[in-house]
Amino acid sequence: ISKSKSTNESLFPPPSSGYSFFRSVLLSMEQAYLNRNPTAESVLDLVRSTDDNPVYYDHIAYRTFGLDGHGIDSMSKFFLDFGYTQREELRFPKKKLKALWFSPPDEPVVKGGFGVFGPLPRIFISELLVDQMSPQAQEIIKKYVGLSGQGHKHAILSSANGHLTWPRPSHSEFQQLASESEYAAWTLVNGYIVNHVTVSAHKLKCRLENIQSLNKFVEIQGFSMNSKGGVLKVSPDGLLLQSSTVADSMPFEFSDGVKAKVPCSYVEFAARLVLPEYKNLSEHMVEEIHRREGFEVDNADKIFESSSKDQLTRRVA
Ligand code: OOG
Ligand code: NI
């Protein structure tokens, strides 16, 4: 007994921080995302500083090219290794996309932890169905995926350090992809970087408690919200409410020397309402498991537009 005690004392890090390596990776990913997206950082700062609201993440999302080993799997492996469970698949035939989401392992909540140190977020990973694209688009995607070598085996590292695994494309290659799929063009210049973090809106308090007031508040502070199909996206059951900011657009230097702004990442808000079977629970008894789970294809379809040209160039009314 005394032997195991002394062994424990010499352990570093201490056993209680079982997920600290995992969380430190999330932290690096968050940092890479914030460094590249000043608007996202400002929006999160704004929410945090309003009525002292700790921000908890509902989910974190990534985009990939669905091409042997470079798609969803390249990112999901890491999360599965750290106890995540694969959940439902979502299909977006018009956008030629497929997505999977993953639920986090049960883990004792770190007291007082928020952001990546709060309750572990769900993970949402999508991929472009590359074989459904035109031969020209496929050629461009295959060229860069090929140039990345074994990069896809280190997708997590790429997301954490914010560096593409392939060389930067030419402006015309970017344009060619954008004319066919804005998702494809986005992925070519952003790679595995976090596409968005989602604030758990039902956990906010005071003035931001209601997601509609939150949206209004963010707009009044001068940030554009994705207006596709209306700012608030509501699932058919009325229990999953989502909204998002318009993505940042940042200067990018293409391989042919052209400098132009490209769409980057955004912030999402999601409110999961209490399921009908728990509607009589008193408010302080309600936990995440009593709320609407999962994602919704029609909401997601519109959230994808947060980085679209339409939204980025929309005149703010
Ligand atoms: C993902 C859009 C969908 C959600 O929560 O339904 C989404 C993306 O833009 O890559 O985030
Ligand atoms: Ni999302």
XYZ file of C-alpha atoms and ligand atoms in Angstrom:
329
model
C 0.000 0.000 0.000
C 2.694 2.438 0.993
C 4.521 1.513 -2.177
C 1.579 2.463 -4.421
C 1.144 5.663 -2.467
C 4.685 6.780 -3.079
C 4.326 5.779 -6.755
C 1.248 7.953 -6.980
C 3.028 10.873 -5.407
C 5.734 10.720 -7.988
C 3.294 10.617 -10.884
C 3.258 13.678 -13.065
C 0.822 14.886 -14.168
C -1.386 13.716 -11.301
C -3.977 11.012 -12.138
C -6.844 13.441 -11.559
C -5.977 15.309 -14.738
C -6.649 12.277 -16.947
C -7.795 14.344 -19.878
C -5.220 17.076 -19.682
C -3.270 15.996 -22.765
C -6.516 15.771 -24.731
C -7.649 19.165 -23.518
C -4.270 20.715 -24.257
C -4.698 19.625 -27.880
C -8.153 21.241 -27.954
C -6.583 24.342 -26.471
C -3.969 24.513 -29.229
C -6.674 24.068 -31.864
C -8.714 26.825 -30.260
C -5.648 29.071 -30.197
C -4.857 28.451 -33.881
C -8.494 29.245 -34.719
C -8.558 32.443 -32.651
C -5.219 33.638 -34.062
C -6.570 33.409 -37.572
C -10.053 34.746 -36.848
C -10.076 38.060 -34.984
C -13.864 38.434 -35.333
C -14.465 35.046 -33.766
C -12.192 36.047 -30.908
C -14.038 39.368 -30.442
C -17.448 37.692 -30.450
C -16.342 35.153 -27.835
C -14.790 37.940 -25.748
C -18.002 39.916 -25.996
C -20.141 37.004 -24.774
C -17.684 36.244 -21.977
C -17.487 39.821 -20.771
C -21.255 40.353 -20.788
C -22.661 39.679 -17.324
C -19.569 37.563 -16.511
C -20.739 34.661 -18.641
C -18.463 31.626 -18.704
C -18.550 30.197 -22.240
C -19.124 26.443 -22.602
C -18.683 24.709 -25.955
C -21.534 22.689 -27.401
C -19.432 21.421 -30.274
C -16.360 22.035 -32.410
C -16.491 21.528 -36.190
C -13.993 20.672 -38.936
C -14.092 20.289 -42.725
C -12.191 17.781 -44.853
C -11.802 16.389 -48.369
C -13.465 12.963 -48.547
C -10.673 11.196 -50.369
C -8.971 8.012 -49.205
C -7.786 8.717 -45.686
C -8.059 12.503 -45.939
C -11.739 12.739 -44.970
C -13.641 12.506 -41.696
C -11.479 9.606 -40.493
C -8.308 11.689 -40.573
C -9.747 13.828 -37.762
C -12.095 11.411 -36.000
C -9.441 8.827 -35.086
C -8.018 11.094 -32.413
C -11.407 11.719 -30.803
C -12.297 8.008 -30.894
C -8.939 7.226 -29.243
C -9.866 9.584 -26.423
C -13.225 8.001 -25.725
C -15.604 9.706 -28.134
C -18.490 7.724 -29.665
C -19.524 7.944 -33.294
C -23.170 9.018 -33.674
C -25.441 9.817 -36.613
C -24.463 10.556 -40.179
C -25.914 13.600 -41.947
C -26.146 13.913 -45.741
C -26.224 17.064 -47.844
C -26.697 15.849 -51.430
C -26.885 19.317 -52.997
C -23.668 20.435 -51.356
C -22.074 17.022 -52.021
C -21.234 16.693 -48.343
C -21.510 14.123 -45.645
C -20.990 14.681 -41.918
C -20.667 12.624 -38.760
C -20.902 13.745 -35.196
C -19.279 12.286 -32.105
C -20.364 12.483 -28.490
C -17.816 12.972 -25.707
C -16.935 10.394 -23.053
C -18.437 10.722 -19.604
C -15.928 12.570 -17.613
C -16.038 14.167 -14.205
C -16.543 17.881 -14.760
C -13.565 20.002 -13.847
C -14.953 22.418 -11.291
C -15.024 25.954 -12.589
C -13.687 24.909 -15.990
C -14.994 26.605 -19.115
C -14.122 26.696 -22.812
C -11.970 23.660 -23.633
C -11.692 23.013 -19.876
C -15.464 22.835 -19.450
C -17.687 19.861 -20.269
C -16.161 18.187 -23.338
C -17.743 19.372 -26.596
C -19.430 17.223 -29.228
C -17.379 16.967 -32.424
C -18.876 17.598 -35.892
C -16.745 16.580 -38.892
C -17.825 16.852 -42.512
C -16.246 15.820 -45.790
C -16.642 16.786 -49.431
C -17.734 13.867 -51.613
C -14.860 14.499 -53.990
C -15.824 11.816 -56.547
C -19.049 13.746 -57.248
C -17.168 16.880 -58.311
C -16.256 17.841 -61.894
C -13.034 16.360 -63.352
C -11.367 19.811 -63.127
C -12.219 20.224 -59.443
C -11.160 16.675 -58.671
C -7.845 17.307 -60.379
C -7.116 20.323 -58.170
C -8.142 18.568 -54.972
C -6.155 15.435 -55.827
C -3.122 17.550 -56.669
C -3.016 19.214 -53.229
C -4.002 16.141 -51.302
C -1.171 14.358 -53.149
C 1.301 17.136 -52.331
C 0.430 16.761 -48.647
C 2.098 13.335 -48.685
C 1.369 11.663 -45.366
C -0.020 14.916 -43.965
C -3.498 13.489 -43.439
C -2.051 11.164 -40.805
C -1.289 14.298 -38.805
C -4.516 16.200 -39.372
C -4.870 16.857 -35.644
C -1.405 18.369 -35.481
C -2.209 20.547 -38.485
C -5.385 21.763 -36.786
C -3.423 22.480 -33.621
C -0.557 24.369 -35.221
C -2.726 26.070 -37.832
C -0.545 25.117 -40.800
C -1.851 23.570 -44.023
C -0.547 20.069 -44.795
C -0.311 20.993 -48.498
C 1.318 23.971 -50.236
C -0.797 27.066 -50.881
C -2.761 26.929 -54.147
C -2.827 29.460 -56.971
C -5.611 32.015 -57.062
C -7.142 30.478 -60.195
C -7.267 27.049 -58.569
C -9.051 28.567 -55.593
C -11.512 30.359 -57.916
C -12.149 27.214 -59.934
C -13.071 25.307 -56.787
C -15.131 28.185 -55.401
C -17.236 28.304 -58.569
C -18.258 24.711 -57.953
C -18.191 24.324 -54.185
C -17.488 27.053 -51.659
C -16.851 24.291 -49.141
C -14.090 22.878 -51.369
C -12.452 26.297 -51.784
C -12.679 26.913 -48.031
C -11.028 23.601 -47.250
C -8.250 24.183 -49.785
C -7.100 27.371 -48.019
C -8.045 26.571 -44.407
C -7.374 22.849 -44.205
C -7.968 21.179 -40.856
C -8.223 24.385 -38.803
C -11.323 24.603 -36.572
C -14.239 25.743 -38.757
C -16.211 26.966 -35.754
C -16.674 26.558 -32.069
C -20.247 26.621 -30.844
C -21.266 28.391 -27.684
C -23.739 26.458 -25.589
C -26.390 29.181 -25.600
C -28.727 27.574 -23.048
C -25.939 27.810 -20.482
C -25.643 31.585 -20.753
C -27.327 33.766 -18.191
C -28.828 37.193 -17.577
C -29.171 39.284 -20.722
C -27.877 36.501 -22.978
C -30.053 33.723 -21.578
C -32.355 33.631 -24.575
C -30.714 32.840 -27.931
C -32.855 35.457 -29.710
C -31.618 38.174 -27.350
C -28.089 36.833 -27.775
C -28.374 37.163 -31.583
C -29.779 40.697 -31.283
C -27.093 41.680 -28.814
C -24.262 40.426 -31.037
C -25.753 42.247 -34.052
C -26.167 45.506 -32.134
C -22.479 45.268 -31.200
C -21.732 45.389 -34.926
C -21.209 41.745 -35.887
C -23.008 40.230 -38.884
C -25.035 37.108 -38.334
C -25.594 34.481 -41.032
C -29.066 35.389 -42.334
C -29.601 32.320 -44.533
C -33.203 31.208 -43.992
C -33.456 33.691 -41.093
C -30.880 34.277 -38.373
C -32.362 31.648 -36.042
C -32.415 28.118 -37.409
C -35.041 25.943 -35.716
C -35.251 22.135 -35.955
C -38.646 20.613 -36.913
C -39.217 19.530 -33.290
C -38.565 23.118 -32.197
C -35.903 22.018 -29.694
C -32.586 22.735 -31.419
C -32.020 26.430 -32.071
C -28.877 27.521 -33.903
C -27.373 30.723 -35.270
C -23.928 31.785 -36.394
C -21.826 34.790 -37.235
C -20.666 35.480 -40.780
C -17.154 34.051 -41.153
C -14.083 36.224 -40.966
C -12.380 36.937 -44.243
C -8.615 37.273 -44.129
C -5.864 38.199 -46.595
C -4.264 35.160 -48.193
C -1.207 35.068 -50.410
C -1.662 32.567 -53.219
C 1.249 30.669 -54.773
C 1.142 32.894 -57.888
C 1.646 36.013 -55.788
C -2.014 37.123 -55.891
C -3.211 38.511 -52.579
C -6.915 38.253 -51.897
C -9.249 37.810 -48.976
C -10.540 34.314 -48.338
C -13.354 33.147 -46.051
C -12.178 31.715 -42.738
C -13.942 30.568 -39.598
C -16.971 31.670 -37.600
C -18.721 31.264 -34.235
C -21.999 29.424 -33.723
C -24.586 29.559 -30.940
C -26.731 26.535 -30.121
C -29.578 26.257 -27.637
C -30.764 22.751 -26.798
C -34.172 22.955 -25.184
C -35.494 20.560 -22.552
C -37.138 17.418 -24.000
C -40.934 17.208 -23.535
C -40.613 14.221 -21.163
C -38.564 16.350 -18.751
C -40.512 19.565 -19.016
C -41.733 19.259 -15.430
C -38.218 19.076 -13.980
C -37.427 22.151 -11.963
C -34.861 24.343 -13.671
C -31.955 23.609 -11.323
C -32.418 19.849 -11.907
C -32.083 20.106 -15.679
C -28.839 18.709 -17.078
C -27.504 18.287 -20.591
C -28.964 14.737 -20.844
C -32.455 16.181 -20.431
C -32.020 18.343 -23.497
C -32.348 17.814 -27.262
C -29.331 15.863 -28.570
C -27.755 15.677 -31.999
C -27.835 17.829 -35.090
C -30.381 18.673 -37.775
C -29.742 18.494 -41.516
C -31.805 21.580 -42.435
C -30.222 23.721 -39.728
C -26.745 22.501 -40.673
C -27.366 23.139 -44.363
C -27.858 26.837 -43.564
C -25.052 27.010 -40.997
C -22.633 25.812 -43.713
C -23.439 29.098 -45.528
C -21.720 31.130 -42.783
C -18.556 31.120 -44.892
C -20.336 31.652 -48.236
C -19.660 34.575 -50.527
C -23.360 35.484 -50.317
C -23.126 35.988 -46.573
C -19.683 37.616 -46.611
C -20.719 40.242 -49.154
C -24.249 40.757 -47.836
C -25.014 44.361 -47.118
C -25.780 44.751 -43.463
C -29.299 46.205 -43.331
C -20.674 22.920 -40.480
C -22.111 23.436 -40.563
C -23.112 22.629 -39.736
C -24.087 22.475 -37.327
O -23.909 22.689 -36.125
O -25.142 21.984 -37.764
C -22.989 22.852 -38.266
C -19.678 23.693 -41.295
O -19.901 24.862 -41.626
O -18.636 23.117 -41.613
O -22.034 23.339 -37.782
Ni -22.031 23.669 -35.798
